[in-house]
PDB file of C-alpha atoms in Angstrom:
ATOM      1  CA  MET A   1      -0.060  -0.069  -0.053  1.00 44.00           C
ATOM      2  CA  ALA A   2       1.546   3.858  -1.045  1.00 44.00           C
ATOM      3  CA  SER A   3      -0.469   6.940  -0.091  1.00 41.00           C
ATOM      4  CA  ILE A   4       1.281  10.354  -0.497  1.00 43.00           C
ATOM      5  CA  THR A   5       0.825  12.506   2.378  1.00 45.00           C
ATOM      6  CA  GLY A   6      -0.057  16.501   1.734  1.00 43.00           C
ATOM      7  CA  SER A   7      -2.402  15.518  -1.759  1.00 39.00           C
ATOM      8  CA  SER A   8      -6.014  14.609  -2.100  1.00 39.00           C
ATOM      9  CA  ALA A   9      -4.266  11.607  -4.355  1.00 42.00           C
ATOM     10  CA  THR A  10      -4.038   8.197  -1.834  1.00 40.00           C
ATOM     11  CA  ALA A  11      -2.624   4.818  -3.813  1.00 42.00           C
ATOM     12  CA  MET A  12      -4.106   1.733  -2.598  1.00 41.00           C
ATOM     13  CA  SER A  13      -1.997  -0.767  -4.448  1.00 40.00           C
ATOM     14  CA  CYS A  14       1.065   0.209  -6.253  1.00 41.00           C
ATOM     15  CA  SER A  15       3.765  -2.165  -7.713  1.00 41.00           C
ATOM     16  CA  PHE A  16       6.437  -2.019  -9.754  1.00 40.00           C
ATOM     17  CA  LYS A  17       7.615  -5.394 -11.039  1.00 42.00           C
ATOM     18  CA  VAL A  18      11.084  -6.080 -12.793  1.00 40.00           C
ATOM     19  CA  ASN A  19      10.511  -8.830 -14.871  1.00 40.00           C
ATOM     20  CA  GLN A  20      13.717 -11.134 -14.643  1.00 39.00           C
ATOM     21  CA  GLU A  21      12.983 -12.169 -18.360  1.00 39.00           C
ATOM     22  CA  LEU A  22      16.294 -10.799 -20.597  1.00 36.00           C
ATOM     23  CA  ASN A  23      15.129 -10.373 -24.220  1.00 40.00           C
ATOM     24  CA  ARG A  24      18.191 -11.400 -26.023  1.00 42.00           C
ATOM     25  CA  VAL A  25      17.821 -10.255 -28.907  1.00 39.00           C
ATOM     26  CA  SER A  26      18.139  -6.403 -27.589  1.00 42.00           C
ATOM     27  CA  ASN A  27      19.435  -7.668 -24.646  1.00 47.00           C
ATOM     28  CA  LEU A  28      17.360  -5.032 -22.481  1.00 44.00           C
ATOM     29  CA  LYS A  29      15.428  -5.446 -19.635  1.00 45.00           C
ATOM     30  CA  THR A  30      11.852  -5.199 -18.986  1.00 43.00           C
ATOM     31  CA  SER A  31      10.489  -3.715 -16.089  1.00 46.00           C
ATOM     32  CA  SER A  32       6.284  -2.890 -15.767  1.00 48.00           C
ATOM     33  CA  LEU A  33       4.608  -0.780 -13.404  1.00 50.00           C
ATOM     34  CA  SER A  34       0.760  -1.458 -12.318  1.00 52.00           C
ATOM     35  CA  PHE A  35      -1.166   1.152 -10.546  1.00 50.00           C
ATOM     36  CA  LYS A  36      -4.465  -0.050  -8.583  1.00 56.00           C
ATOM     37  CA  GLY A  37      -4.602  -3.087 -11.017  1.00 57.00           C
ATOM     38  CA  ILE A  38      -3.942  -1.015 -14.149  1.00 56.00           C
ATOM     39  CA  SER A  39      -0.914  -2.602 -15.686  1.00 49.00           C
ATOM     40  CA  TYR A  40       0.878   0.423 -18.012  1.00 44.00           C
ATOM     41  CA  SER A  41       3.321  -0.358 -20.424  1.00 44.00           C
ATOM     42  CA  SER A  42       6.539  -2.142 -20.314  1.00 43.00           C
ATOM     43  CA  ILE A  43      10.053   0.469 -19.712  1.00 45.00           C
ATOM     44  CA  ARG A  44      13.158  -0.654 -21.027  1.00 45.00           C
ATOM     45  CA  VAL A  45      16.669  -0.437 -19.856  1.00 48.00           C
ATOM     46  CA  ASN A  46      19.804  -0.898 -21.766  1.00 50.00           C
ATOM     47  CA  PRO A  47      22.100  -2.316 -19.512  1.00 54.00           C
ATOM     48  CA  ALA A  48      25.567  -0.326 -19.019  1.00 53.00           C
ATOM     49  CA  THR A  49      28.556  -1.296 -20.942  1.00 54.00           C
ATOM     50  CA  ARG A  50      32.118  -0.743 -20.993  1.00 53.00           C
ATOM     51  CA  ARG A  51      33.197   2.065 -23.171  1.00 54.00           C
ATOM     52  CA  LEU A  52      36.813   2.172 -22.070  1.00 51.00           C
ATOM     53  CA  SER A  53      39.338  -0.249 -21.977  1.00 44.00           C
ATOM     54  CA  ILE A  54      42.916   0.753 -20.518  1.00 47.00           C
ATOM     55  CA  THR A  55      45.580  -1.423 -21.334  1.00 51.00           C
ATOM     56  CA  CYS A  56      49.759  -1.045 -20.798  1.00 58.00           C
ATOM     57  CA  ALA A  57      52.226  -1.773 -23.490  1.00 77.00           C
ATOM     58  CA  ALA A  58      55.317  -3.589 -22.785  1.00 85.00           C
ATOM     59  CA  LYS A  59      58.326  -1.044 -22.686  1.00 91.00           C
ATOM     60  CA  PRO A  60      60.172  -1.218 -27.022  1.00 92.00           C
ATOM     61  CA  GLU A  61      63.164  -1.953 -25.014  1.00 95.00           C
ATOM     62  CA  THR A  62      61.976  -5.209 -24.181  1.00 95.00           C
ATOM     63  CA  VAL A  63      59.637  -5.349 -27.788  1.00 95.00           C
ATOM     64  CA  ASN A  64      62.878  -5.096 -29.389  1.00 95.00           C
ATOM     65  CA  LYS A  65      64.934  -7.549 -27.496  1.00 96.00           C
ATOM     66  CA  VAL A  66      61.793  -9.841 -27.805  1.00 96.00           C
ATOM     67  CA  CYS A  67      62.146  -9.223 -31.920  1.00 96.00           C
ATOM     68  CA  ASP A  68      66.106  -9.846 -31.308  1.00 95.00           C
ATOM     69  CA  ILE A  69      64.936 -13.244 -30.464  1.00 96.00           C
ATOM     70  CA  VAL A  70      61.766 -14.711 -32.259  1.00 96.00           C
ATOM     71  CA  LYS A  71      65.339 -13.766 -35.331  1.00 96.00           C
ATOM     72  CA  LYS A  72      67.510 -15.416 -33.159  1.00 95.00           C
ATOM     73  CA  GLN A  73      65.336 -18.614 -32.810  1.00 95.00           C
ATOM     74  CA  LEU A  74      63.816 -18.792 -36.691  1.00 96.00           C
ATOM     75  CA  ALA A  75      66.869 -17.990 -37.949  1.00 96.00           C
ATOM     76  CA  LEU A  76      65.415 -15.377 -39.920  1.00 95.00           C
ATOM     77  CA  SER A  77      67.462 -12.841 -42.592  1.00 93.00           C
ATOM     78  CA  ALA A  78      69.192  -9.891 -41.361  1.00 87.00           C
ATOM     79  CA  GLY A  79      66.580  -8.396 -44.015  1.00 90.00           C
ATOM     80  CA  THR A  80      63.170  -9.548 -42.034  1.00 94.00           C
ATOM     81  CA  GLU A  81      60.950  -7.337 -40.750  1.00 94.00           C
ATOM     82  CA  VAL A  82      59.755  -8.092 -36.950  1.00 95.00           C
ATOM     83  CA  CYS A  83      57.798  -6.005 -35.137  1.00 94.00           C
ATOM     84  CA  GLY A  84      55.576  -6.006 -32.155  1.00 94.00           C
ATOM     85  CA  ASP A  85      52.812  -7.247 -34.236  1.00 94.00           C
ATOM     86  CA  SER A  86      54.536  -9.608 -36.200  1.00 95.00           C
ATOM     87  CA  LYS A  87      52.267 -13.296 -35.164  1.00 96.00           C
ATOM     88  CA  PHE A  88      54.953 -16.391 -34.608  1.00 96.00           C
ATOM     89  CA  ALA A  89      53.012 -18.515 -37.170  1.00 95.00           C
ATOM     90  CA  ALA A  90      53.604 -15.821 -39.883  1.00 96.00           C
ATOM     91  CA  LEU A  91      57.453 -15.924 -39.381  1.00 96.00           C
ATOM     92  CA  GLY A  92      57.401 -19.578 -40.233  1.00 95.00           C
ATOM     93  CA  ALA A  93      57.018 -20.376 -36.550  1.00 95.00           C
ATOM     94  CA  ASP A  94      55.240 -23.928 -35.776  1.00 94.00           C
ATOM     95  CA  SER A  95      55.067 -25.150 -32.078  1.00 92.00           C
ATOM     96  CA  LEU A  96      57.927 -26.427 -31.496  1.00 94.00           C
ATOM     97  CA  ASP A  97      59.329 -22.851 -32.656  1.00 95.00           C
ATOM     98  CA  THR A  98      57.623 -21.038 -30.648  1.00 94.00           C
ATOM     99  CA  VAL A  99      58.027 -23.081 -27.362  1.00 94.00           C
ATOM    100  CA  GLU A 100      62.140 -22.653 -28.279  1.00 95.00           C
ATOM    101  CA  ILE A 101      60.946 -18.747 -27.877  1.00 96.00           C
ATOM    102  CA  VAL A 102      59.738 -19.050 -24.952  1.00 96.00           C
ATOM    103  CA  MET A 103      62.199 -20.842 -23.938  1.00 96.00           C
ATOM    104  CA  GLY A 104      64.289 -17.941 -25.554  1.00 96.00           C
ATOM    105  CA  LEU A 105      62.615 -15.394 -23.341  1.00 96.00           C
ATOM    106  CA  GLU A 106      63.021 -16.887 -19.840  1.00 96.00           C
ATOM    107  CA  GLU A 107      66.769 -17.230 -20.138  1.00 96.00           C
ATOM    108  CA  GLU A 108      67.255 -13.621 -21.669  1.00 96.00           C
ATOM    109  CA  PHE A 109      64.882 -11.992 -19.136  1.00 96.00           C
ATOM    110  CA  GLY A 110      65.023 -14.320 -16.070  1.00 95.00           C
ATOM    111  CA  ILE A 111      61.587 -15.660 -15.803  1.00 96.00           C
ATOM    112  CA  SER A 112      59.574 -18.869 -15.540  1.00 95.00           C
ATOM    113  CA  VAL A 113      56.130 -18.829 -17.983  1.00 95.00           C
ATOM    114  CA  GLU A 114      53.373 -20.774 -17.057  1.00 94.00           C
ATOM    115  CA  GLU A 115      51.756 -23.185 -20.307  1.00 91.00           C
ATOM    116  CA  ASP A 116      48.971 -22.017 -20.036  1.00 91.00           C
ATOM    117  CA  SER A 117      50.680 -18.520 -20.634  1.00 91.00           C
ATOM    118  CA  ALA A 118      53.030 -19.288 -23.027  1.00 91.00           C
ATOM    119  CA  GLN A 119      50.141 -21.245 -24.959  1.00 91.00           C
ATOM    120  CA  SER A 120      48.330 -17.492 -25.582  1.00 91.00           C
ATOM    121  CA  ILE A 121      51.210 -16.119 -26.959  1.00 93.00           C
ATOM    122  CA  ALA A 122      50.986 -15.153 -30.856  1.00 94.00           C
ATOM    123  CA  THR A 123      52.511 -11.953 -31.830  1.00 95.00           C
ATOM    124  CA  VAL A 124      55.613 -10.261 -30.664  1.00 96.00           C
ATOM    125  CA  GLN A 125      53.747  -7.838 -28.719  1.00 95.00           C
ATOM    126  CA  ASP A 126      51.929 -10.095 -26.789  1.00 95.00           C
ATOM    127  CA  ALA A 127      54.989 -12.119 -25.514  1.00 96.00           C
ATOM    128  CA  ALA A 128      56.486  -8.482 -24.614  1.00 96.00           C
ATOM    129  CA  ASP A 129      53.767  -7.635 -22.173  1.00 95.00           C
ATOM    130  CA  LEU A 130      53.654 -11.252 -20.670  1.00 95.00           C
ATOM    131  CA  ILE A 131      57.108 -10.654 -19.934  1.00 95.00           C
ATOM    132  CA  GLU A 132      56.585  -6.917 -18.280  1.00 94.00           C
ATOM    133  CA  ASP A 133      53.728  -8.514 -16.350  1.00 93.00           C
ATOM    134  CA  LEU A 134      55.724 -11.258 -14.806  1.00 94.00           C
ATOM    135  CA  ILE A 135      58.565  -9.162 -13.978  1.00 93.00           C
ATOM    136  CA  SER A 136      56.487  -6.673 -12.610  1.00 91.00           C
ATOM    137  CA  LYS A 137      55.306  -9.453 -10.587  1.00 89.00           C
ATOM    138  CA  LYS A 138      58.483 -10.859  -9.818  1.00 84.00           C
ATOM    139  CA  ALA A 139      59.311  -7.220  -8.175  1.00 78.00           C
TER     140      ALA A 139
END
């Protein structure tokens, strides 16, 4: 029961219901308002979305060291360009080459890369970011 004080209007039954169903197509939450047994139009509320994402890229020195290690492990010619966006597969690395690259990175940076983390490395930048993260956790 709800009432408005200081006014001549009194509401005997007022309810606000939030339906737990989500409209999967439009990803909206649906609510309904009923007043004295009369149901009013649905109210749709858009859920909040994440609009800002902050990522920290590895230091250029780390990326350069990773590039050098990748070139060495894959025996790439001096003219082959390797940068942060370079994918190991595009450079001709197979799964064994990737394992050897990770071992070279562990030795160079004095870190230990977990198997799950090693499997997520696909680019030079991925490797450099992981190295920076492991070094910061180690400190």
